[in-house]
Tab-separated table of C-alpha atoms in Angstrom:
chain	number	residue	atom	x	y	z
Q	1	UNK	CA	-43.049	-16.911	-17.573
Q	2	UNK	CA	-46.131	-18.770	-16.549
Q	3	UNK	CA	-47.789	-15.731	-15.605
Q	4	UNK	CA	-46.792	-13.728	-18.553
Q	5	UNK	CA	-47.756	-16.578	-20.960
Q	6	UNK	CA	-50.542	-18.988	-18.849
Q	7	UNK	CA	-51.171	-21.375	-22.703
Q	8	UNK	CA	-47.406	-21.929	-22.330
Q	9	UNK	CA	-44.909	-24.572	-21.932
Q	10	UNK	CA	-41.343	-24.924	-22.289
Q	11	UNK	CA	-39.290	-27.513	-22.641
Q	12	UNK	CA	-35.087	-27.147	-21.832
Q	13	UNK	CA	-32.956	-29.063	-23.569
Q	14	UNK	CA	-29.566	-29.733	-21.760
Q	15	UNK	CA	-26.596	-29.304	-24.468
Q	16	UNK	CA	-24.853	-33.196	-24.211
Q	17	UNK	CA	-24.276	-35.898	-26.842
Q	18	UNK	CA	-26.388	-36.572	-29.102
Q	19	UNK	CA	-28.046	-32.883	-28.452
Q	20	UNK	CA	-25.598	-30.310	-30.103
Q	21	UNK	CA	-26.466	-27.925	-32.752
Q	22	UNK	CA	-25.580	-30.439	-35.561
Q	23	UNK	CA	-27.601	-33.660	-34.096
Q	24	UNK	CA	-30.444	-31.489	-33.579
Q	25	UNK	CA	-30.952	-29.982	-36.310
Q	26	UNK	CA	-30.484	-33.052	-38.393
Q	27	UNK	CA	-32.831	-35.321	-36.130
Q	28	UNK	CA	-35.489	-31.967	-36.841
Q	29	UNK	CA	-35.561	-31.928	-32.968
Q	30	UNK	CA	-33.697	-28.162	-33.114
Q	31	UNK	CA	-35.485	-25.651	-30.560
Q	32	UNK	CA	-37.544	-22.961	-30.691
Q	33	UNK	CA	-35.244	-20.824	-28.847
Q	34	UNK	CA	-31.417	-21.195	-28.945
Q	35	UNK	CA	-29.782	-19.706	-25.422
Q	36	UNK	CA	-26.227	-19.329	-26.039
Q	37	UNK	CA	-23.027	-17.598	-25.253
Q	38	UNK	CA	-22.344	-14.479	-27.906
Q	39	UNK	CA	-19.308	-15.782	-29.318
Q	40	UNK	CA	-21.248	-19.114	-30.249
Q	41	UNK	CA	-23.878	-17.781	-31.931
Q	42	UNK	CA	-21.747	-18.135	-34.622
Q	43	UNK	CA	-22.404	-21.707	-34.473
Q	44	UNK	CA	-26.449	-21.006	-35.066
Q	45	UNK	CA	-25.587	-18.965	-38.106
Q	46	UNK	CA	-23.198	-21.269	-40.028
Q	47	UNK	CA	-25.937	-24.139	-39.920
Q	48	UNK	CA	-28.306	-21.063	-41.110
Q	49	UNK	CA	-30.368	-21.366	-37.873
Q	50	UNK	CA	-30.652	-18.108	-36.437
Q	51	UNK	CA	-33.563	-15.572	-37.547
Q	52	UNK	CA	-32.945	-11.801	-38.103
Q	53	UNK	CA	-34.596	-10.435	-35.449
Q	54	UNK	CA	-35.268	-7.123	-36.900
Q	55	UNK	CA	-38.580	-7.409	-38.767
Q	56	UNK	CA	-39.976	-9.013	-35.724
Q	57	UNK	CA	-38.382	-6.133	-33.271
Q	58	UNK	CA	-40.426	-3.540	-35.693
Q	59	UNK	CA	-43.848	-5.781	-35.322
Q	60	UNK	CA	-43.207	-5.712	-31.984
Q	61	UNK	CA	-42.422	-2.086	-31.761
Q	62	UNK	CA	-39.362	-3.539	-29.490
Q	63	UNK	CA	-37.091	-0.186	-29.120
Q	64	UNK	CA	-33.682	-1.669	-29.369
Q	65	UNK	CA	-32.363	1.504	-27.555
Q	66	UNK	CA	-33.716	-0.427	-24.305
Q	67	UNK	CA	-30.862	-2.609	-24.388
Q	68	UNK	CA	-27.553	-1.549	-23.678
Q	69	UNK	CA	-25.641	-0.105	-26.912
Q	70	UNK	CA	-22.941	-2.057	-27.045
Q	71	UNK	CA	-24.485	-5.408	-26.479
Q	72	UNK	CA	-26.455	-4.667	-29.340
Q	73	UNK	CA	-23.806	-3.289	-31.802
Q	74	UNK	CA	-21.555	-6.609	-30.879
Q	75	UNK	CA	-24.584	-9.020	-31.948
Q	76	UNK	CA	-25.376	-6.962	-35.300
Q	77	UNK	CA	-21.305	-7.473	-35.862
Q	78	UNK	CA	-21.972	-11.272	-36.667
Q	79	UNK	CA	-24.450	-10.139	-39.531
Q	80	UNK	CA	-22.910	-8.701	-42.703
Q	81	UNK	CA	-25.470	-5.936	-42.790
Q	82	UNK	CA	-26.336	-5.236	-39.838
Q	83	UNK	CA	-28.627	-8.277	-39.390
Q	84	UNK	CA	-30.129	-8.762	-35.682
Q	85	UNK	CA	-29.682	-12.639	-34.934
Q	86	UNK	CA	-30.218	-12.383	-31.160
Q	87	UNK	CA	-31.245	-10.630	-28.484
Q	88	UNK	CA	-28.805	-9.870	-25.463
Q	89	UNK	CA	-29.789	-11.516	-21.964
Q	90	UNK	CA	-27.201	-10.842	-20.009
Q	91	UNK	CA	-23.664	-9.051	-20.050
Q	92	UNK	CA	-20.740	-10.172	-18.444
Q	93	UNK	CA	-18.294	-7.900	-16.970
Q	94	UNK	CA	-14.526	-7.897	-15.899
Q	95	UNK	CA	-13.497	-7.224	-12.692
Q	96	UNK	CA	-9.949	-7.934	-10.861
Q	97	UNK	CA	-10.341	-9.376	-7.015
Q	98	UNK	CA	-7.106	-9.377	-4.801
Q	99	UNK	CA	-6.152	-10.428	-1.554
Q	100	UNK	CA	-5.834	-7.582	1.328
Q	101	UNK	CA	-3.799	-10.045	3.195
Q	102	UNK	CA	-1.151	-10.870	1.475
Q	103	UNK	CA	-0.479	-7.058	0.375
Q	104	UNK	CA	-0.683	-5.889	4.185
Q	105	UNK	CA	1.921	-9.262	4.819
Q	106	UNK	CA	4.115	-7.738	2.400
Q	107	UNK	CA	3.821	-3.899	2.960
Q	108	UNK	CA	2.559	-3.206	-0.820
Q	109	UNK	CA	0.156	-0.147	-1.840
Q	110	UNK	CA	-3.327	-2.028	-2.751
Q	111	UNK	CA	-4.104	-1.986	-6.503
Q	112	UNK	CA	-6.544	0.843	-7.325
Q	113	UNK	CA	-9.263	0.994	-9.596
Q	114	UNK	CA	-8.155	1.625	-13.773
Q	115	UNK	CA	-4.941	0.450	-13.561
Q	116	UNK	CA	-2.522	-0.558	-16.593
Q	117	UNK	CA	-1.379	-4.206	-17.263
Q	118	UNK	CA	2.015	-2.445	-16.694
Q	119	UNK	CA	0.850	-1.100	-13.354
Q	120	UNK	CA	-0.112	-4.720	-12.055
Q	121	UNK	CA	2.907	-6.596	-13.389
Q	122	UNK	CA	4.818	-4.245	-11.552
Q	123	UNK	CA	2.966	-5.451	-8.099
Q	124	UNK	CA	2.304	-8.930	-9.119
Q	125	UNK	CA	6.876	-8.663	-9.376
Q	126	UNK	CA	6.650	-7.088	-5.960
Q	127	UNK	CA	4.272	-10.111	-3.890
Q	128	UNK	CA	5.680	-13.015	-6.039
Q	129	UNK	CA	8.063	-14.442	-3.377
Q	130	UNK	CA	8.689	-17.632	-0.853
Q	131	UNK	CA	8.106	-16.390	2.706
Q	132	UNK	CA	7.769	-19.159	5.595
Q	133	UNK	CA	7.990	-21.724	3.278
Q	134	UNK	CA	4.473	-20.567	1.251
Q	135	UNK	CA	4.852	-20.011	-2.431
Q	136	UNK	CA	3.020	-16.242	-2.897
Q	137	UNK	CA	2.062	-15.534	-6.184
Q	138	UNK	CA	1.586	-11.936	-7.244
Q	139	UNK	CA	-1.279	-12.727	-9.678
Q	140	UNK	CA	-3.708	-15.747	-11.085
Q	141	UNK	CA	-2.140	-17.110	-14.068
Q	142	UNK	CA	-3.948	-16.028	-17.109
Q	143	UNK	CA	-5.858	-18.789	-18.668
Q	144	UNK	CA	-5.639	-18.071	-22.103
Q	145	UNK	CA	-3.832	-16.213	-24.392
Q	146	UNK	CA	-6.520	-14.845	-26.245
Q	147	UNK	CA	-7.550	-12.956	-23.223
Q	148	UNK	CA	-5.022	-10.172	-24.029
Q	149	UNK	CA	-6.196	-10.764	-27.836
Q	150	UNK	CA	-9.931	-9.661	-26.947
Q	151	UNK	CA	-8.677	-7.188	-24.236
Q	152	UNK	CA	-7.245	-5.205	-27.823
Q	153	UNK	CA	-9.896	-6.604	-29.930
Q	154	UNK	CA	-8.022	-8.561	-32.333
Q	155	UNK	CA	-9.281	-10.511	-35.027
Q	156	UNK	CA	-8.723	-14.083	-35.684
Q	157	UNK	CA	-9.235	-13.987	-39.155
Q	158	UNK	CA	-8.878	-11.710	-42.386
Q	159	UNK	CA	-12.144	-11.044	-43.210
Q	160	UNK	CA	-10.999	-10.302	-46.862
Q	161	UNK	CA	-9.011	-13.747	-47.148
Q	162	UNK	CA	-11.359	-15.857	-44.816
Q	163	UNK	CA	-7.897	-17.202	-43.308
Q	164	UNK	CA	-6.176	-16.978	-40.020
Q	165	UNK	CA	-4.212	-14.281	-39.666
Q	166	UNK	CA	-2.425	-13.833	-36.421
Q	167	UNK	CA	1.309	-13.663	-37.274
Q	168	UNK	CA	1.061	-9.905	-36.492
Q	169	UNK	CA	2.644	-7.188	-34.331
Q	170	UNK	CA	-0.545	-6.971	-32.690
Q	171	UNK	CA	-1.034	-10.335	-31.754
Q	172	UNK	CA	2.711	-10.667	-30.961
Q	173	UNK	CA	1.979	-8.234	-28.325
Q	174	UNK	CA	-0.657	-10.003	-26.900
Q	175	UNK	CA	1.414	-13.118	-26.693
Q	176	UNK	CA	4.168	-10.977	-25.232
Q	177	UNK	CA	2.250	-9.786	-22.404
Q	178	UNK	CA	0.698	-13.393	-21.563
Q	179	UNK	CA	4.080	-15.018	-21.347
Q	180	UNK	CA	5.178	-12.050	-18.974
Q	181	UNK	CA	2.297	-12.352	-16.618
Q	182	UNK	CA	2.796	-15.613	-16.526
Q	183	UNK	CA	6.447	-16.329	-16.744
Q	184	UNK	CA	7.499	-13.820	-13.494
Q	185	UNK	CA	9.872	-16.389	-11.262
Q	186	UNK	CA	7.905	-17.722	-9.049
Q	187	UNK	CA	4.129	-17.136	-10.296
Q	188	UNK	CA	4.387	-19.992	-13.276
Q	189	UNK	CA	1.623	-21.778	-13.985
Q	190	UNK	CA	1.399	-25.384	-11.945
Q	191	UNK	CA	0.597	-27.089	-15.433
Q	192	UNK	CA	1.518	-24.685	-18.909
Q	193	UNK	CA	-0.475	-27.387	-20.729
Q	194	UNK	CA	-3.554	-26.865	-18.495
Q	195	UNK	CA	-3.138	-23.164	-17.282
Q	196	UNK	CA	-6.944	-23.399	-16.507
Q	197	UNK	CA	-5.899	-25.198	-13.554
Q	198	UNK	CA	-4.742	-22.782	-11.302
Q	199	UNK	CA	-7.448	-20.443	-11.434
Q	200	UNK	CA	-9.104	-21.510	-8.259
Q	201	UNK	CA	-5.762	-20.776	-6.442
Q	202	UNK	CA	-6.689	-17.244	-5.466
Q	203	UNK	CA	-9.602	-18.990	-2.932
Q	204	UNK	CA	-8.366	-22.027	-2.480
Q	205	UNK	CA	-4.762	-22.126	-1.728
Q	206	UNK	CA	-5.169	-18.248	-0.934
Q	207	UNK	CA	-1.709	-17.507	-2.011
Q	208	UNK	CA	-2.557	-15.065	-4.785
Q	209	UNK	CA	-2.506	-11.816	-4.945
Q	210	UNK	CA	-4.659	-10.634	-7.899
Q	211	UNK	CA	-7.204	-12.643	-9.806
Q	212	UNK	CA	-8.432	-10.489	-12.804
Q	213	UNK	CA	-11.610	-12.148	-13.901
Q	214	UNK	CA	-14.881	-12.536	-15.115
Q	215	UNK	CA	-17.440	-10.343	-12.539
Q	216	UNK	CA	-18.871	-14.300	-12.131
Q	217	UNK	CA	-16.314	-15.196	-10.087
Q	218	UNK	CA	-16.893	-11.827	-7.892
Q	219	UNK	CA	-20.805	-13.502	-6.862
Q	220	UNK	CA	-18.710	-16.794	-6.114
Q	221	UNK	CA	-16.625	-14.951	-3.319
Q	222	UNK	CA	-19.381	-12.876	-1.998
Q	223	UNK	CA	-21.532	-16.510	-1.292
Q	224	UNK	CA	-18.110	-18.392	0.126
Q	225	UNK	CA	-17.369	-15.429	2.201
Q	226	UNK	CA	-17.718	-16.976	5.458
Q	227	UNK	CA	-15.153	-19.981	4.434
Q	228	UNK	CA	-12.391	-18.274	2.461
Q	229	UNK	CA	-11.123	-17.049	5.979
Q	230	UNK	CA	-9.169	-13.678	4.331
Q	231	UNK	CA	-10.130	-9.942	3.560
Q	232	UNK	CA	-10.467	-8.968	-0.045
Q	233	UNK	CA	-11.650	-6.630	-2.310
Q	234	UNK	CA	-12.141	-6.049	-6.180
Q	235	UNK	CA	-10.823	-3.199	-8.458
Q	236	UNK	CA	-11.719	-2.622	-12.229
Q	237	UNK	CA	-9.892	-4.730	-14.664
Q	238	UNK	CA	-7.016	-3.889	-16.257
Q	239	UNK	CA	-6.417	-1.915	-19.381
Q	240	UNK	CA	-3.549	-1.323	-21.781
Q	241	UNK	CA	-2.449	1.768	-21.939
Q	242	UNK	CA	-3.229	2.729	-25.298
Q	243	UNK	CA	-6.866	2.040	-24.352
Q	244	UNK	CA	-6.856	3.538	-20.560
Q	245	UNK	CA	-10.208	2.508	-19.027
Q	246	UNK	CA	-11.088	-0.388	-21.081
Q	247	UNK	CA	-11.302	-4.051	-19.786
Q	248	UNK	CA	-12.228	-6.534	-22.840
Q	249	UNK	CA	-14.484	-7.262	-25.307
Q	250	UNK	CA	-17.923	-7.161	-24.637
Q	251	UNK	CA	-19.147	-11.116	-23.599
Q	252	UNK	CA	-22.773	-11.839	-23.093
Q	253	UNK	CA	-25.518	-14.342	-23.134
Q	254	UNK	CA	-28.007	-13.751	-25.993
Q	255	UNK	CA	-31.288	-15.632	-26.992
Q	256	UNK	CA	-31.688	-16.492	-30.620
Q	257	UNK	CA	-34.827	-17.508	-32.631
Q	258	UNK	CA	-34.443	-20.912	-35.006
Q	259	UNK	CA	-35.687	-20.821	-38.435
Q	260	UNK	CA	-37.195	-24.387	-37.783
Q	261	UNK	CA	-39.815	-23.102	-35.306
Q	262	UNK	CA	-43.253	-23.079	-36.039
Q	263	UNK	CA	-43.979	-20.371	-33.188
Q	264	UNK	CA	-42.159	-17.878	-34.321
Q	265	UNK	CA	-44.484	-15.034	-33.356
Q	266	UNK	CA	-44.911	-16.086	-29.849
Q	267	UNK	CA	-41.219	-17.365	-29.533
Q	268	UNK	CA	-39.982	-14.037	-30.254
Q	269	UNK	CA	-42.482	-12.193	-27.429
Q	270	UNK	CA	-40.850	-14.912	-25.404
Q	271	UNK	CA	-37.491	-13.901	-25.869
Q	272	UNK	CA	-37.984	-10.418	-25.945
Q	273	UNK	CA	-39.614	-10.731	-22.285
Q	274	UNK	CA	-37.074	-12.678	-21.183
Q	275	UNK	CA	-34.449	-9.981	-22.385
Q	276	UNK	CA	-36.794	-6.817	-21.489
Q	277	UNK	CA	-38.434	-7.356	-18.261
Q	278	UNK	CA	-37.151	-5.054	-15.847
Q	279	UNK	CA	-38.223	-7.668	-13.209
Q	280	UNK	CA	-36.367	-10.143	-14.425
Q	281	UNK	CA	-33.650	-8.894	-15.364
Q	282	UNK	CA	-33.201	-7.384	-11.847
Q	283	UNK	CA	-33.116	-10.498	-10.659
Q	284	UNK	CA	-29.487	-11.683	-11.747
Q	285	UNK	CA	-28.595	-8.061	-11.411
Q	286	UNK	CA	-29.515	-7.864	-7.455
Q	287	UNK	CA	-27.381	-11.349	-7.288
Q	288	UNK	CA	-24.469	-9.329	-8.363
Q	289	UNK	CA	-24.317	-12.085	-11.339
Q	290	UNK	CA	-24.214	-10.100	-14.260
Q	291	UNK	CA	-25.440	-6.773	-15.901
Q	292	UNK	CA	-28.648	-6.221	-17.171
Q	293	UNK	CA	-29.000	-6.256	-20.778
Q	294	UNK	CA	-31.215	-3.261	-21.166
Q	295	UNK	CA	-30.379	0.752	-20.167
Q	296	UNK	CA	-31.652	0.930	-16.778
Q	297	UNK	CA	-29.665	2.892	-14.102
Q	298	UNK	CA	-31.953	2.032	-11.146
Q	299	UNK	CA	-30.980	-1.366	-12.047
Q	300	UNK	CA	-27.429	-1.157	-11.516
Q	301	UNK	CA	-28.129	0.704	-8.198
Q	302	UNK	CA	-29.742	-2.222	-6.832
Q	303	UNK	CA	-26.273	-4.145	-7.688
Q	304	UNK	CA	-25.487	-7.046	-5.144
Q	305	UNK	CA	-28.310	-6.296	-3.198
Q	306	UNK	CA	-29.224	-9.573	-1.721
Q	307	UNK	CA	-26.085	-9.778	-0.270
Q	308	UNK	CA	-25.055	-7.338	2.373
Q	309	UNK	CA	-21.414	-8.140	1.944
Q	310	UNK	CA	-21.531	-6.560	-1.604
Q	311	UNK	CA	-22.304	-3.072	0.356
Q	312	UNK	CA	-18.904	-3.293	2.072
Q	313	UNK	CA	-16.814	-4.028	-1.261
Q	314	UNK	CA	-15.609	-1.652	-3.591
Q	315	UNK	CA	-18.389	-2.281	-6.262
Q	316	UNK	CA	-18.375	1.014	-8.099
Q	317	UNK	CA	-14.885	0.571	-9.025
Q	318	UNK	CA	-15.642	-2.559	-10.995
Q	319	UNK	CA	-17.907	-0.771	-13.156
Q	320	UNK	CA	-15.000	2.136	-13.907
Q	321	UNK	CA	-13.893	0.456	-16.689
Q	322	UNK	CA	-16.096	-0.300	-20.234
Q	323	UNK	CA	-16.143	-3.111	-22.412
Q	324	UNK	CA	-14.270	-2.821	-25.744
Q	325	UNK	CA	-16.010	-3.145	-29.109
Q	326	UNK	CA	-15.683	-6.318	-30.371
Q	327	UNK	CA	-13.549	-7.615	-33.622
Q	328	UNK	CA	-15.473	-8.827	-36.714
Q	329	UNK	CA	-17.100	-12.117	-35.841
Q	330	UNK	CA	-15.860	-14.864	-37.984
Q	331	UNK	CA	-17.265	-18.475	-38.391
Q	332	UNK	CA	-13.808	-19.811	-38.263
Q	333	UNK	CA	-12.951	-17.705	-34.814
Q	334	UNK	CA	-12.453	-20.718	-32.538
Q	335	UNK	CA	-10.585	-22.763	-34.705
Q	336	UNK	CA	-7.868	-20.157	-34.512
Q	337	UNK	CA	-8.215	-19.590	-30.676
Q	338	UNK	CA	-7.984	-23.404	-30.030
Q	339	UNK	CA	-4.911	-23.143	-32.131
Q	340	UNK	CA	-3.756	-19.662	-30.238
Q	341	UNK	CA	-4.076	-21.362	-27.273
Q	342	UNK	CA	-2.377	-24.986	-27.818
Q	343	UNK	CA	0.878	-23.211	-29.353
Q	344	UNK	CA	0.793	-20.651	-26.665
Q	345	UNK	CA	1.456	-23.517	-23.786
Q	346	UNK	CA	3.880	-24.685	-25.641
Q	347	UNK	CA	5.382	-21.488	-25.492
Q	348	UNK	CA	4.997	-21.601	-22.408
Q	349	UNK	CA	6.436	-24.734	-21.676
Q	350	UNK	CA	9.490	-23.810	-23.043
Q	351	UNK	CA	8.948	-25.990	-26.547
Q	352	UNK	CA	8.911	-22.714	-28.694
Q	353	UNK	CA	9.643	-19.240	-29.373
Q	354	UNK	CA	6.997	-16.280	-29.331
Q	355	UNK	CA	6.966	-16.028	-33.598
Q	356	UNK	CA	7.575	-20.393	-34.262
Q	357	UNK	CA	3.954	-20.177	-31.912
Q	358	UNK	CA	1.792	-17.382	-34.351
Q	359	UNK	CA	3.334	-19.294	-37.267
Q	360	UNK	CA	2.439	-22.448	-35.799
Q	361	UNK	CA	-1.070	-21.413	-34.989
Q	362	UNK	CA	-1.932	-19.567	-38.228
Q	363	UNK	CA	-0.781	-22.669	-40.143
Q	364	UNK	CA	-2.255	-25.334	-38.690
Q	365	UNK	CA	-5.789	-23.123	-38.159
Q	366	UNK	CA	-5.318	-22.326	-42.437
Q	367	UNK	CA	-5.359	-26.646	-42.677
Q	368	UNK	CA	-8.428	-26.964	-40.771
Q	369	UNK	CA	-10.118	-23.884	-42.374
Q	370	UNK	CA	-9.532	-25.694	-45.559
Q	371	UNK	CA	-11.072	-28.969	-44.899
Q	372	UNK	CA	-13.700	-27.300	-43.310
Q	373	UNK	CA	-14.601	-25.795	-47.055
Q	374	UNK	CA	-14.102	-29.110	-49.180
């Protein structure tokens, strides 16, 4: 940055008490640029924080066709007309990692690359068993229910209505296929209230099969290599198989620009270097951290790079399967996944039925929604 802007200096401001969106923007203290997750930008834009980009893109001349289309098309899907209120950094991707040992232990086919959710319950059945006295686990329980919900791209909310609408067959589905993963005898969850728990099982305990995951997790096993002490490799993530070849939603990091700056001109050319430079954004890319956000093939070649190990896995498969579009963004999303989520343990623990947990969800998500607007 220094080099690319000598007169400059930034200042990060660590997200914490006292620092949120709210407390700075009432204490006038909100920053020039807003780094945040995609799904939270929502956030920026119900305390009417986040610029459209667009106008500044044109002065620019920033070509939005250098970033990758559907980064793009799922930030303009929190505007109402097309409205630009970020610009992608970063793209996550999905990838599923699974344990060579235990599936050579057991005598089972390794999972290959585009597989169905049906295909891996089917093995996950197979390597869930007690075998010297070690509980093996056939796959990582999934965290959250809402996984499945943005692996079909399900909204939260009726865009018409503004309320929570998840007592569906769609969502139903969803729910149907969490409880399943998670609810084959033997590979239950250690704590339904805190499923989140057992996702470092895979590495830790190394008595799971399959952990489909965010690609982040794929750097964290390339660096602890040397101490997990067992062979794996990674596969694309799942899909359903009404949408063969598809992992999830698209999930990114973006960089917004506040309406309270008084750079705005030289904030933007900040951001759109940061989100643009193909040096940069190589540099995450070589880590095998995440994908770049703009079009670059020569990019992606140089996947992994710094780490030999990344050469031996089965990389190329990961990036067999695309991200889905993404539903219509909605300010009152994660009220309704906090909700998804809390009935879905429930469910889980055996306190209620599949339909008694949309119901529950939708209801109590309509309660908040509504004291949110008085």
């Amino acid at each position: 940055m220094k080099s690319k802007f000598p007169n400059l200096t930034l200042e990060y401001v660590v997200p914490g008490e006292g620092t949120g969106p709210t407390e700075l923007l009432t204490a006038g203290a909100m920053p020039d640029i807003i780094m945040t997750g995609l799904r939270a930008l929502i956030t920026f834009q119900e305390l009417d924080v986040a610029v459209d980009l667009r106008e500044f893109a044109a002065k620019h001349k920033l070509d939005l066709s250098t970033y990758r289309k559907e980064a793009i098309d799922a930030i303009q899907g929190y505007g109402e007309k097309g409205e630009l209120y970020a610009l992608p950094f970063y793209e996550n991707y999905y990838m599923m990692a699974y344990n060579k040992d235990i599936f050579d232990k057991f005598s089972v086919p390794y999972p290959t690359d585009q597989m169905t959710w049906d295909q891996v319950k089917v093995l996950a059945q197979k390597l869930t068993r007690v075998e010297d006295g070690i509980t093996y686990k056939g796959i990582q329980p999934i965290d959250t229910v809402d996984t499945f919900g943005l692996a079909k791209s399900l909204s939260f909310i009726d865009n018409q209505s503004g309320k929570a609408k998840v007592t569906t067959d769609e969502w139903k589905q969803a729910f149907e296929w969490a409880s399943e993963l998670n609810s084959i005898p033997g590979n239950e969850p250690k704590d339904p209230l805190n499923i989140w728990k057992g996702a470092d099982d895979f590495m830790k305990d190394k008595n799971v099969a399959m952990m489909p995951w965010f690609g982040s997790r794929l750097q964290t096993l390339v660096r602890s290599n040397a101490d997990l002490n067992f062979n794996w490799d990674v596969v694309s993530f799942p899909s359903f198989s009404e949408s063969p070849g598809q992992s999830a939603e698209v999930d990114a990091h973006v960089f917004a620009l506040s309406k309270t700056s008084k750079h705005q001109d030289l904030a933007f050319q900040v951001i759109q270097y940061l989100t643009s430079s193909e040096e940069l954004q190589g540099s995450f890319v070589k880590l095998g951290r995440a994908l770049p956000a703009i079009r670059n093939d020569k990019l992606l070649q140089q996947f992994g790079s710094e780490y030999p190990l990344f050469q031996t896995k089965n990389i190329a498969g990961v990036f067999k399967s695309t991200p889905r579009q993404p539903h219509k963004a909605h300010k009152y999303d994660d009220i309704v996944r906090s909700k998804l989520r809390a009935a879905f343990a429930d469910h889980l623990a055996g306190n209620i039925d599949i339909n008694t947990a949309l119901r529950r969800a939708e209801e109590e998500a309509n309660k908040e929604i509504e004291a949110k607007k008085k």
